[in-house]
mmCIF file of C-alpha atoms and ligand atoms in Angstrom:
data_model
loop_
_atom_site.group_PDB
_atom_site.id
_atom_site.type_symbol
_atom_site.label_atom_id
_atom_site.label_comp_id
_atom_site.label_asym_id
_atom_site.label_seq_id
_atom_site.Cartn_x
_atom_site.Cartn_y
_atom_site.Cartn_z
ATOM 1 C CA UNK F 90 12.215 2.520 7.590
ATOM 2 C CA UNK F 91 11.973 -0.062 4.669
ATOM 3 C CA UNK F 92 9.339 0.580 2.238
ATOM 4 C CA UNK F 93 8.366 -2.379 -0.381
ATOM 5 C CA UNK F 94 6.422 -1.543 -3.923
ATOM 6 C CA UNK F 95 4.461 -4.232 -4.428
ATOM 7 C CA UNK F 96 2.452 -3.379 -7.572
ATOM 8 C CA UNK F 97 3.011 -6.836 -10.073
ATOM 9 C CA UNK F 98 1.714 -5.232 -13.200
ATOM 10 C CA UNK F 99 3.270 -1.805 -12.702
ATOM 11 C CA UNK F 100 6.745 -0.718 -14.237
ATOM 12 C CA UNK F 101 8.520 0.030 -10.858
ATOM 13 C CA UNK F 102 11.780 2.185 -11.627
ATOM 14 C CA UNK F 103 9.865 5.428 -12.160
ATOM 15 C CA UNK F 104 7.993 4.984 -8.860
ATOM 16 C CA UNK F 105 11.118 3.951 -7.064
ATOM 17 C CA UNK F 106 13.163 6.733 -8.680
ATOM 18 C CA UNK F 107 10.746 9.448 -7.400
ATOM 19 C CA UNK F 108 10.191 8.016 -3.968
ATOM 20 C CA UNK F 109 13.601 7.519 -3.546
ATOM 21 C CA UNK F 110 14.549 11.103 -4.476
ATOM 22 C CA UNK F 111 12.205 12.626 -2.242
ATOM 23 C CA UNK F 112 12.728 10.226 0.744
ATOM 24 C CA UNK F 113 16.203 9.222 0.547
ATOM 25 C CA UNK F 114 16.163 7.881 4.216
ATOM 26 C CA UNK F 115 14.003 5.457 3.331
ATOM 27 C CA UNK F 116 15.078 2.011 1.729
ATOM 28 C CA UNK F 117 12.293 1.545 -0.760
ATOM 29 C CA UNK F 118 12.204 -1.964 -3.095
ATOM 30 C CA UNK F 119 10.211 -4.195 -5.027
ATOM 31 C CA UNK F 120 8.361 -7.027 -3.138
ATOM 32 C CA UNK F 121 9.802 -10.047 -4.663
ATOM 33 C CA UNK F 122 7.604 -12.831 -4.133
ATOM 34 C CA UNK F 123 10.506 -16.100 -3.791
ATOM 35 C CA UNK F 124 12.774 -13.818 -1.735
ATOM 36 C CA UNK F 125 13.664 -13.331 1.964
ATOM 37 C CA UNK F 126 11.582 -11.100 4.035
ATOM 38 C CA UNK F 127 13.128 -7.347 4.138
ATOM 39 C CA UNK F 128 11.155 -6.804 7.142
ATOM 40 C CA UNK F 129 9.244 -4.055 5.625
ATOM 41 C CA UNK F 130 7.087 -1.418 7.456
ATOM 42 C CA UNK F 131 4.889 -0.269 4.850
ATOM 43 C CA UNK F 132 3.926 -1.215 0.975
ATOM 44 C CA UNK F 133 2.655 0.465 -1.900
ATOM 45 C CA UNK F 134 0.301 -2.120 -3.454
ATOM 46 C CA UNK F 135 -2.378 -2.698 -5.466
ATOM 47 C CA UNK F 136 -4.525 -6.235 -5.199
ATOM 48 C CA UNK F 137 -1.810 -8.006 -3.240
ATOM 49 C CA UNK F 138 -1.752 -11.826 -2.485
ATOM 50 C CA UNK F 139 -1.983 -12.974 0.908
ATOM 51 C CA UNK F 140 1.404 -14.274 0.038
ATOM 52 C CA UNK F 141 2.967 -10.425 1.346
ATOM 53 C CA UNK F 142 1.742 -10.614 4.436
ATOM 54 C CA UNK F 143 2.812 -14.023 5.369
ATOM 55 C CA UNK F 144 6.322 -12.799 3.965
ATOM 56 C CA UNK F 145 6.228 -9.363 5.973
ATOM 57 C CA UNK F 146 4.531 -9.582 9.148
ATOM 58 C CA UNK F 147 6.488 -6.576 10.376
ATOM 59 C CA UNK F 148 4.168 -4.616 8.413
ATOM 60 C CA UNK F 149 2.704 -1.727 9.888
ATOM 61 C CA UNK F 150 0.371 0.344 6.862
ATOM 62 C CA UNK F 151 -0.154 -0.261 3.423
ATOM 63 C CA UNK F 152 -0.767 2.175 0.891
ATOM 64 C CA UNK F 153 -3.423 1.024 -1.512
ATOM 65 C CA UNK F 154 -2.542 2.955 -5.087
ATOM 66 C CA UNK F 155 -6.657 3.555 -5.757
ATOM 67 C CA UNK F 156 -9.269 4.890 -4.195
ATOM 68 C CA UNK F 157 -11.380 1.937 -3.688
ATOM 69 C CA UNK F 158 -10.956 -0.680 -1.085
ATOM 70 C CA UNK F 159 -13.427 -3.123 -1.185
ATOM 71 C CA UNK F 160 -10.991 -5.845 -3.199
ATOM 72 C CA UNK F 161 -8.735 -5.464 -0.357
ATOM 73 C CA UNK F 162 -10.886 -5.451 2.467
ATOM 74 C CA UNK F 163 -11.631 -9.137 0.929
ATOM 75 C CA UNK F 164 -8.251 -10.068 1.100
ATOM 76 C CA UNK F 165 -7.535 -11.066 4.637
ATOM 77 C CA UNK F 166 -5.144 -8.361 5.777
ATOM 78 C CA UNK F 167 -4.077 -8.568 9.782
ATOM 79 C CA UNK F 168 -6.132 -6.749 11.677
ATOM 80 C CA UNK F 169 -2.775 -4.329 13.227
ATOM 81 C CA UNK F 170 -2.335 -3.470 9.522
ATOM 82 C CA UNK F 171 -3.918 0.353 8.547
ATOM 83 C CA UNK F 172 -4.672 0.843 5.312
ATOM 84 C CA UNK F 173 -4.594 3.882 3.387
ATOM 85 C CA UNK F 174 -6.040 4.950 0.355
ATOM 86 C CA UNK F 175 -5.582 7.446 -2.272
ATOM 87 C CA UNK F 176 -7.658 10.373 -1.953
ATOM 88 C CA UNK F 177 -9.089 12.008 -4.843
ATOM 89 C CA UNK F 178 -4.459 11.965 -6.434
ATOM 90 C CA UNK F 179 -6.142 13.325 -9.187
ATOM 91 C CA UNK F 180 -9.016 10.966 -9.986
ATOM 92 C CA UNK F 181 -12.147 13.640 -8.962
ATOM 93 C CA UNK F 182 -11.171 15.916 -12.173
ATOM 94 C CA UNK F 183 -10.884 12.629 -14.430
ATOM 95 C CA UNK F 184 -14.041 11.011 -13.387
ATOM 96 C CA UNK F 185 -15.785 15.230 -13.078
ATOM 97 C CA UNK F 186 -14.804 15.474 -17.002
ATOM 98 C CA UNK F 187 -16.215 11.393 -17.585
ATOM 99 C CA UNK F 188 -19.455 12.549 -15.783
ATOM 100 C CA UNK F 189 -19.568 15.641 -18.127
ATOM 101 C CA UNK F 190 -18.884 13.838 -20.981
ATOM 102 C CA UNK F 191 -21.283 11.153 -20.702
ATOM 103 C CA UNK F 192 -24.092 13.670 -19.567
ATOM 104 C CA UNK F 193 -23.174 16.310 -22.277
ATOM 105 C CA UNK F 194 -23.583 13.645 -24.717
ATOM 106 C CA UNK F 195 -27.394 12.826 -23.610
ATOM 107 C CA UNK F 196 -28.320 16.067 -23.121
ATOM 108 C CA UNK F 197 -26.723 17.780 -26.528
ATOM 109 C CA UNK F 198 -27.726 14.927 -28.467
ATOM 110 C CA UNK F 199 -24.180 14.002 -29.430
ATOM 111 C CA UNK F 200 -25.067 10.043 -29.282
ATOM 112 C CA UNK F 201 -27.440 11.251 -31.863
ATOM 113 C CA UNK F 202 -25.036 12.351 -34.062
ATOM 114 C CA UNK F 203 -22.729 9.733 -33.630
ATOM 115 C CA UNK F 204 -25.460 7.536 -35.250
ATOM 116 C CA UNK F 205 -26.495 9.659 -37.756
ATOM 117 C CA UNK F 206 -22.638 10.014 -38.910
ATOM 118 C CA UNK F 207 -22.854 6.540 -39.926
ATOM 119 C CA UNK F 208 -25.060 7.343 -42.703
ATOM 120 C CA UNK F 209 -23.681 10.717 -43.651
ATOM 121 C CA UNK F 210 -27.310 12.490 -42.248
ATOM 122 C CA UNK F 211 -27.032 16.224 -41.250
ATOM 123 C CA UNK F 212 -29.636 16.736 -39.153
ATOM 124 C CA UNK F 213 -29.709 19.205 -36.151
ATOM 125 C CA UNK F 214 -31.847 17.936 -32.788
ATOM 126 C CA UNK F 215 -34.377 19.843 -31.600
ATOM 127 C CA UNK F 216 -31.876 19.847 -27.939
ATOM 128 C CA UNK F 217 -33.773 19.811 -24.786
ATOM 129 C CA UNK F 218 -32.630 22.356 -21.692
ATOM 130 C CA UNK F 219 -30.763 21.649 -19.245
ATOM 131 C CA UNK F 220 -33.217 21.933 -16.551
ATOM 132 C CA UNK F 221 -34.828 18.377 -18.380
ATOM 133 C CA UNK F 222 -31.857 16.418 -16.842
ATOM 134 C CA UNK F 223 -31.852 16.561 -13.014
ATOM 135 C CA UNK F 224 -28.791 15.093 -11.730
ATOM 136 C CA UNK F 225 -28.331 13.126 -8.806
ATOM 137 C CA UNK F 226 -24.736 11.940 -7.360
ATOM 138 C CA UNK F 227 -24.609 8.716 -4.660
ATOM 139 C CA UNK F 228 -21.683 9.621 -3.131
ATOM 140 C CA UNK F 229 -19.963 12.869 -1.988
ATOM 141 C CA UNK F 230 -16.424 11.728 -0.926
ATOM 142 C CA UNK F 231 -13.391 12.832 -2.133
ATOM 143 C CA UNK F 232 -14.202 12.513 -5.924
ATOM 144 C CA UNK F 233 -18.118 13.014 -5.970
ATOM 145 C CA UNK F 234 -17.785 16.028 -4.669
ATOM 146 C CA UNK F 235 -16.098 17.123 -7.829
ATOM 147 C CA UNK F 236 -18.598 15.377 -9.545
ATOM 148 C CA UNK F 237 -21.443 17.125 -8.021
ATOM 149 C CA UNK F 238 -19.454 20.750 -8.491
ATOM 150 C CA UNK F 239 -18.207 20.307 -11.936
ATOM 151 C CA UNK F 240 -21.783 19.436 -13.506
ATOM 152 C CA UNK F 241 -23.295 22.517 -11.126
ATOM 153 C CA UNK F 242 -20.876 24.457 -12.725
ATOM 154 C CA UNK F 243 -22.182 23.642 -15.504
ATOM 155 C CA UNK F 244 -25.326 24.896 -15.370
ATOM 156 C CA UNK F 245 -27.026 21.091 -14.610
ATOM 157 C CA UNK F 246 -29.700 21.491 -11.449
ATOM 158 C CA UNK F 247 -27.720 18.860 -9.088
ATOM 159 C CA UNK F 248 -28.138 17.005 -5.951
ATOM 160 C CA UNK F 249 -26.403 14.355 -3.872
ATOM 161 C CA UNK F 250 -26.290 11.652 -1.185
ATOM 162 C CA UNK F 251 -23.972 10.547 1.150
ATOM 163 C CA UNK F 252 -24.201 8.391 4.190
ATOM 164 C CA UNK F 253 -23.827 11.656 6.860
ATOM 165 C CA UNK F 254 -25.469 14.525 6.231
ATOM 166 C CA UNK F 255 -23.184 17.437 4.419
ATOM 167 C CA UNK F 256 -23.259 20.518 3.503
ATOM 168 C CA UNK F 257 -21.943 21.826 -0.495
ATOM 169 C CA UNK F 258 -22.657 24.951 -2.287
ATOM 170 C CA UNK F 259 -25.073 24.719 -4.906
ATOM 171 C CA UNK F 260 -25.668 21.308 -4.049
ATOM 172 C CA UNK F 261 -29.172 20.331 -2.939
ATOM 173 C CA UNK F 262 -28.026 17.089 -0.347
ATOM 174 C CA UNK F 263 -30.034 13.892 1.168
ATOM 175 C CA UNK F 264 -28.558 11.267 3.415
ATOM 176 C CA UNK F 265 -29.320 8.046 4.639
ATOM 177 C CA UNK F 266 -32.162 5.717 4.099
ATOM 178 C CA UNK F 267 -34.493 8.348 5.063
ATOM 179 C CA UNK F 268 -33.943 11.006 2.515
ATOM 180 C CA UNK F 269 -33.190 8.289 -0.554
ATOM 181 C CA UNK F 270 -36.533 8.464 -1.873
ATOM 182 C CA UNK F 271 -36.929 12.228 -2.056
ATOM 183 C CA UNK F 272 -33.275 12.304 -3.674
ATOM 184 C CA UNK F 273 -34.435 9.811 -5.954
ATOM 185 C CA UNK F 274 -37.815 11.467 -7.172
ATOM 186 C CA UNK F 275 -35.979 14.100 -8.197
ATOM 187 C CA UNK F 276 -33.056 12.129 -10.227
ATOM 188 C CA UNK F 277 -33.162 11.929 -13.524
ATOM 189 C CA UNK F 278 -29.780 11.044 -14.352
ATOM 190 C CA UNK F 279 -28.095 9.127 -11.825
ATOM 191 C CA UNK F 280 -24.670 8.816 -11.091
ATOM 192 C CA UNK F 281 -22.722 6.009 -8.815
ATOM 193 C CA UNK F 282 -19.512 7.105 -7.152
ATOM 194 C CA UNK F 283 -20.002 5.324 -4.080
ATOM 195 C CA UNK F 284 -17.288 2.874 -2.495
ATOM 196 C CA UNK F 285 -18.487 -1.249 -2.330
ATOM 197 C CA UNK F 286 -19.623 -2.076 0.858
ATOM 198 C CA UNK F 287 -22.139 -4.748 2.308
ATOM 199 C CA UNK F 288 -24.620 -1.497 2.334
ATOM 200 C CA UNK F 289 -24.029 -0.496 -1.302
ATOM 201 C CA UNK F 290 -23.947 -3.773 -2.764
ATOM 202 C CA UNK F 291 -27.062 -3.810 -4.762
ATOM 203 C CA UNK F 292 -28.254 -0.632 -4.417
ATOM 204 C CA UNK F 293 -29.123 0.214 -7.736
ATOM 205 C CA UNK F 294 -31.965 -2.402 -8.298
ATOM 206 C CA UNK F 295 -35.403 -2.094 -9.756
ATOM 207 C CA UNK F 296 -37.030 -0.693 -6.878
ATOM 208 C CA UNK F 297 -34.531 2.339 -6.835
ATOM 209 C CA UNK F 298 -34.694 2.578 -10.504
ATOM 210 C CA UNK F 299 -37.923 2.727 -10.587
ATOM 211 C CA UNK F 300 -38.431 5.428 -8.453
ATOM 212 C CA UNK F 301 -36.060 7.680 -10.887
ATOM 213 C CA UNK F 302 -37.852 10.353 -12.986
ATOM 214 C CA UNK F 303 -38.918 8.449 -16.184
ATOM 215 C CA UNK F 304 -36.331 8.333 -19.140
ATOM 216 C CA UNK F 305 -33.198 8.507 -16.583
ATOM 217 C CA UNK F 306 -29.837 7.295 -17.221
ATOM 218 C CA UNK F 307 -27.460 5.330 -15.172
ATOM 219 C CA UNK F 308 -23.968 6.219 -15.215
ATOM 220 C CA UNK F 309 -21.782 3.974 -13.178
ATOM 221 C CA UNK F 310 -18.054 4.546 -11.996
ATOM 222 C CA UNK F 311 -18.237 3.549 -8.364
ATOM 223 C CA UNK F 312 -18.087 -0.282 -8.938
ATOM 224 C CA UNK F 313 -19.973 -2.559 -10.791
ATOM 225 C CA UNK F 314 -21.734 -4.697 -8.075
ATOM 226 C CA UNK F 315 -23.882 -1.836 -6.654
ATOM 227 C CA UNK F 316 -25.586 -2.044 -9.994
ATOM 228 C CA UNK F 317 -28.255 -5.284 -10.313
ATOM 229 C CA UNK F 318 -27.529 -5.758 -14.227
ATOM 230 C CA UNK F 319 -31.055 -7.405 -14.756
ATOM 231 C CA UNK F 320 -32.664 -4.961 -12.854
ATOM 232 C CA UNK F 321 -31.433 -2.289 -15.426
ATOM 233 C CA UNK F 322 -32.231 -4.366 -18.544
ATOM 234 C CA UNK F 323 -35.482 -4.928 -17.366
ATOM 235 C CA UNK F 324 -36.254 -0.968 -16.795
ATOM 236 C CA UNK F 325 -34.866 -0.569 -19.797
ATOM 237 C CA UNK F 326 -37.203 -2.973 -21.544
ATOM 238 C CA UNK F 327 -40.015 -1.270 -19.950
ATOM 239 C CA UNK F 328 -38.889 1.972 -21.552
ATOM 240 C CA UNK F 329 -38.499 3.444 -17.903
ATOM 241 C CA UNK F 330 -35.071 3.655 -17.907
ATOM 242 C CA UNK F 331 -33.669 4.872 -21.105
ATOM 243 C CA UNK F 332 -30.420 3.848 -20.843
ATOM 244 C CA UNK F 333 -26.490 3.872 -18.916
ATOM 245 C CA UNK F 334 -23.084 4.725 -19.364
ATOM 246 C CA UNK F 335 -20.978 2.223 -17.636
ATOM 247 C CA UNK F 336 -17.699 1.762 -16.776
ATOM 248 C CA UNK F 337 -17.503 -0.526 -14.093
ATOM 249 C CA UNK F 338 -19.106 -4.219 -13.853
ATOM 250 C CA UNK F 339 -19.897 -7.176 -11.602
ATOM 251 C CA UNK F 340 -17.391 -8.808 -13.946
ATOM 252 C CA UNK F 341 -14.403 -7.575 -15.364
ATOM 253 C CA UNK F 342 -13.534 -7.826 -18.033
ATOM 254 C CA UNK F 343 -16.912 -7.990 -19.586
ATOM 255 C CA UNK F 344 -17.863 -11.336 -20.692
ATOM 256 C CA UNK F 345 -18.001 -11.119 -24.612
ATOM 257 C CA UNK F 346 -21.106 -12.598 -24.587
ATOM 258 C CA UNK F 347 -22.808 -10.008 -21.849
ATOM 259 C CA UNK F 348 -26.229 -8.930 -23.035
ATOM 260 C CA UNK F 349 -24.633 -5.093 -22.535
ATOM 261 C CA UNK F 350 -22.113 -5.198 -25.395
ATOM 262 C CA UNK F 351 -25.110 -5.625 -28.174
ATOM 263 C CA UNK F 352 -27.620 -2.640 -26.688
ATOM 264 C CA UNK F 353 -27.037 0.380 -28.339
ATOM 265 C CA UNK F 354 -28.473 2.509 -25.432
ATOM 266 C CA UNK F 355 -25.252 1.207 -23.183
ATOM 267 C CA UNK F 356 -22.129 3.345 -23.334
ATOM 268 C CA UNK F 357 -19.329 1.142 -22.218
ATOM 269 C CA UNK F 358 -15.713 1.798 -20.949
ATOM 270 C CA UNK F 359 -13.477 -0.547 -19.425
ATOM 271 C CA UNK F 360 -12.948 0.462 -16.088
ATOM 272 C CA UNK F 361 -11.033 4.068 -16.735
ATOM 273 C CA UNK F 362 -13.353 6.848 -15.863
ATOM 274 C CA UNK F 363 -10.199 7.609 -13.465
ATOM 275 C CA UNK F 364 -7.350 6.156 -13.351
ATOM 276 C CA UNK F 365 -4.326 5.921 -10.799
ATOM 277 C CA UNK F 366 -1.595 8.888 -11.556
ATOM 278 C CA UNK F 367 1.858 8.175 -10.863
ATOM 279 C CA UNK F 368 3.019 11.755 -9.919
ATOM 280 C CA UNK F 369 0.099 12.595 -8.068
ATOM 281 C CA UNK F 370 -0.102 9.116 -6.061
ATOM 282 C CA UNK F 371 3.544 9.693 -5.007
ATOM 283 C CA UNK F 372 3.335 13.037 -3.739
ATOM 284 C CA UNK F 373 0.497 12.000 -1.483
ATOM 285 C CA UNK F 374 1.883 8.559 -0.113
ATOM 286 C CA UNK F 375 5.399 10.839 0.267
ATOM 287 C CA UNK F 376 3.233 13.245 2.442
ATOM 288 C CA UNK F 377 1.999 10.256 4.227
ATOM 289 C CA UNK F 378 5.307 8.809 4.971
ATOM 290 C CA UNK F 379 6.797 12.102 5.958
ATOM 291 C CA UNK F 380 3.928 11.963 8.337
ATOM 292 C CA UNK F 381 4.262 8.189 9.861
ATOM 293 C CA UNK F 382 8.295 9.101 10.050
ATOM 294 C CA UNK F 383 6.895 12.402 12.334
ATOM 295 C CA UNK F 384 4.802 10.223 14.691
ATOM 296 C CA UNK F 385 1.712 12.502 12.794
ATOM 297 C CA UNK F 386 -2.046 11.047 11.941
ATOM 298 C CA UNK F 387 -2.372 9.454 7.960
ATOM 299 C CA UNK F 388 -4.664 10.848 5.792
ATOM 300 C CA UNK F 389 -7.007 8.249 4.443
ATOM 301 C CA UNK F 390 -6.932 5.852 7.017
ATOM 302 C CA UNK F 391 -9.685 3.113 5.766
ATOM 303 C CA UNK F 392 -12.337 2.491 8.489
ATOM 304 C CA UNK F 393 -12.666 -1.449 8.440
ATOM 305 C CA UNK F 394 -15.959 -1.252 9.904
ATOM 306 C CA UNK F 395 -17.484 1.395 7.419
ATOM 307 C CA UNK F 396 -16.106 -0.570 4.573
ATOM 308 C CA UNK F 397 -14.110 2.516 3.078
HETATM 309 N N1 NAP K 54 -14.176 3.659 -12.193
HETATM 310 C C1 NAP K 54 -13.013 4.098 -11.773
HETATM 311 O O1 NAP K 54 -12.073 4.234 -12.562
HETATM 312 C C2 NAP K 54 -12.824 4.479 -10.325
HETATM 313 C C3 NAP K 54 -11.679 5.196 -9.955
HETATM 314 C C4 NAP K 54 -11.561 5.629 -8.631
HETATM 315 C C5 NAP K 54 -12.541 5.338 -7.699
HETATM 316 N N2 NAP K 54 -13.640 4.613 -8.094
HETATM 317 C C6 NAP K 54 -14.697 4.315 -7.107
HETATM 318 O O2 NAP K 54 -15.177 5.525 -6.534
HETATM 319 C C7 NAP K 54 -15.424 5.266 -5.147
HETATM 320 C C8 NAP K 54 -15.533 6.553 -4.364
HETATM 321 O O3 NAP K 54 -14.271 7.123 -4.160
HETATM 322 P P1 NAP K 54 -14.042 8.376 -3.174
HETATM 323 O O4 NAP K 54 -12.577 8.597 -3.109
HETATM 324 O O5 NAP K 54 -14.925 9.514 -3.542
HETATM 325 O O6 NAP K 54 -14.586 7.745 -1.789
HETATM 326 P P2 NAP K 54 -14.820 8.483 -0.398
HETATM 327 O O7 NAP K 54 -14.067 9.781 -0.344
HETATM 328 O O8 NAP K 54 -14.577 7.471 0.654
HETATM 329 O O9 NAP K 54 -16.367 8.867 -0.427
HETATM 330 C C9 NAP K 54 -17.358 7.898 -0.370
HETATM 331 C C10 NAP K 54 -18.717 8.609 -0.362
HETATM 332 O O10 NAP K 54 -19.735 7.595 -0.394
HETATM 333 C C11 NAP K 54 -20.618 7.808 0.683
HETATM 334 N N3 NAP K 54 -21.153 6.531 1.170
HETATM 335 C C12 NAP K 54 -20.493 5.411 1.543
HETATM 336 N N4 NAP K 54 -21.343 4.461 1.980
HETATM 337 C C13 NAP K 54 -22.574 4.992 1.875
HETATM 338 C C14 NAP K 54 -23.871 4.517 2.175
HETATM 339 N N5 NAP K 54 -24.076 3.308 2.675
HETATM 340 N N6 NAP K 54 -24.907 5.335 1.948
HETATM 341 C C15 NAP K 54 -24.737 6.592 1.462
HETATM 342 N N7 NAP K 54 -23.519 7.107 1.141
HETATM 343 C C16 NAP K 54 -22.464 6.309 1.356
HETATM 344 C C17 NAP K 54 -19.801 8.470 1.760
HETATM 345 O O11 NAP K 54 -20.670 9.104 2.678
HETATM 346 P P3 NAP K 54 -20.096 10.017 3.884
HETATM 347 O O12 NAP K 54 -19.682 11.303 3.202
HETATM 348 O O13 NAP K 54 -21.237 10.200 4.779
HETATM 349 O O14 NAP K 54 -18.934 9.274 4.472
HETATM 350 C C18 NAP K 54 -18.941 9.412 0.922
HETATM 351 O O15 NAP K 54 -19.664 10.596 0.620
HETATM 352 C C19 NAP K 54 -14.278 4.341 -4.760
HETATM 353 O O16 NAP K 54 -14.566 3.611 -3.591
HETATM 354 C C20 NAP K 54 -14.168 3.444 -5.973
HETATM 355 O O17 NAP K 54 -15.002 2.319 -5.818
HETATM 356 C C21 NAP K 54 -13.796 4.181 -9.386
#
């Protein structure tokens, strides 16, 4: 079986070293773009050209090194090719602990003090309990889940959606268009971990905002176009919304001159609430390819149709 890495922007030799050592059967290489075709299999890749598989049309899966899919899915990939995804290769704890961090520091005042360190002021906040910030997940896949847990764990009253109904402990769950309003009545602060698809495009516009208990919070990892950007400046300028923690955007980077940058009641990252771990990454694509070698069902098999 010949395996390409075809990752442009990523060193390869520590990828290739590990594969290599724990498939040695396997010819893995670098996709190189002016070469012959290898007649490849598989790939790892990350936002590959349509250029690969013109080169390779012997391919057979790809192995997408993130979680999300949607930039792919707008590539035009041939329809015989599966694609697999990373699931949760450590990203749920990452984005669990950004979800804590960015609530913790609403609800124990820390952005206060971060502004009142500025001009050497020691003052304590009054604090508010945690029952005063309802949480509510969109999403409970492979890394909301964790989400959902980790902020039930600690001690915040939390609920979720998903697009099927299911069941978590501790976790008070809606799904589907019919249950989204109850879910978000309840929502306070409200937190995007869903995939991009022609469904959750726009999702997060003024009429779901406004239906969010008043001064909620918007914290966004899924991906930047399921937020409507006016939409959230406008409930914000209606005191509604009281502000967001983003780290994902309709365009990335951020244009320097996006109304965002200059509000002090946006929290901005640059797209890192959870990024892609080498070791972890390999061990699951390894398990993968162990599998496809054994005849065996993937794990993470994108649906096409469902859009992740
Ligand atoms: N910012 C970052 O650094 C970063 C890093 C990694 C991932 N991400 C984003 O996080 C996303 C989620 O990753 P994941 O691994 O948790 O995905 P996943 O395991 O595929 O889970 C997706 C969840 O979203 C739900 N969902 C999808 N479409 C829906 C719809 N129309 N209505 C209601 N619920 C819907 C699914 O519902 P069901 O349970 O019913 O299927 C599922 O619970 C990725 O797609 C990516 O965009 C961002």
């Amino acid at each position: 079986m010949r395996v390409l890495f075809a990752y442009p922007n990523e060193v390869a030799d520590p990828w290739l070293v590990a594969l290599r050592l724990a498939l040695p059967d396997i010819a893995f290489s670098v996709w190189n773009p002016s070469g012959p075709p290898v007649g490849a299999d598989a790939a790892l890749v990350w936002r590959p050209p349509k250029a690969l598989f013109e080169q390779e049309p012997t391919l057979k899966v790809i192995f997408n090194l993130g979680a999300g899919v949607d930039a792919l899915l707008a590539t035009d990939i041939p329809a015989a090719i599966r694609i697999v995804r990373l699931e949760d290769a450590g990203m749920a704890l990452q984005m669990a602990e950004y979800a804590a961090f960015a609530l913790a520091r609403l609800s124990r005042d820390f952005d206060f003090y971060e502004a009142n360190q500025k001009h050497a002021r020691w003052q304590p906040a009054r604090g508010t309990p945690r029952s005063a910030w309802p949480v509510g997940v969109l999403g409970l896949g492979a890394i909301g889940r964790q989400v959902a847990d980790t902020l039930a764990a600690l001690g915040y009253d939390v609920r979720g959606w998903s697009r099927t109904p299911r069941q978590l402990e501790g976790i008070d769950t809606f799904a589907g268009a019919a249950q989204w309003p109850d879910f978000l009545a309840r929502t306070r602060v409200l937190i995007n971990v869903l995939p991009l698809t022609d469904e959750t495009r726009d999702l997060i516009d003024h009429r779901c905002l406004s239906q969010l208990l008043p001064g909620a919070h918007v914290i966004n990892v899924g991906r930047g176009e399921t937020l409507v950007e006016e939409d959230l400046l406008s409930q914000m300028e209606s005191g509604h919304v009281a502000g967001a923690t983003l780290d994902v955007f309709r365009t990335e980077p951020l244009p320097a001159d996006h109304p965002f940058w200059r509000d002090r009641r946006i929290y901005i990252t640059p797209h890192v609430a959870a990024r892609t771990l080498r070791i972890e990454s390999i061990a699951q694509i390894v398990e993968n390819l162990k599998r496809l070698l054994r005849g065996e069902t993937l794990r993470g098999v994108v649906d096409r149709e469902r859009g992740y």
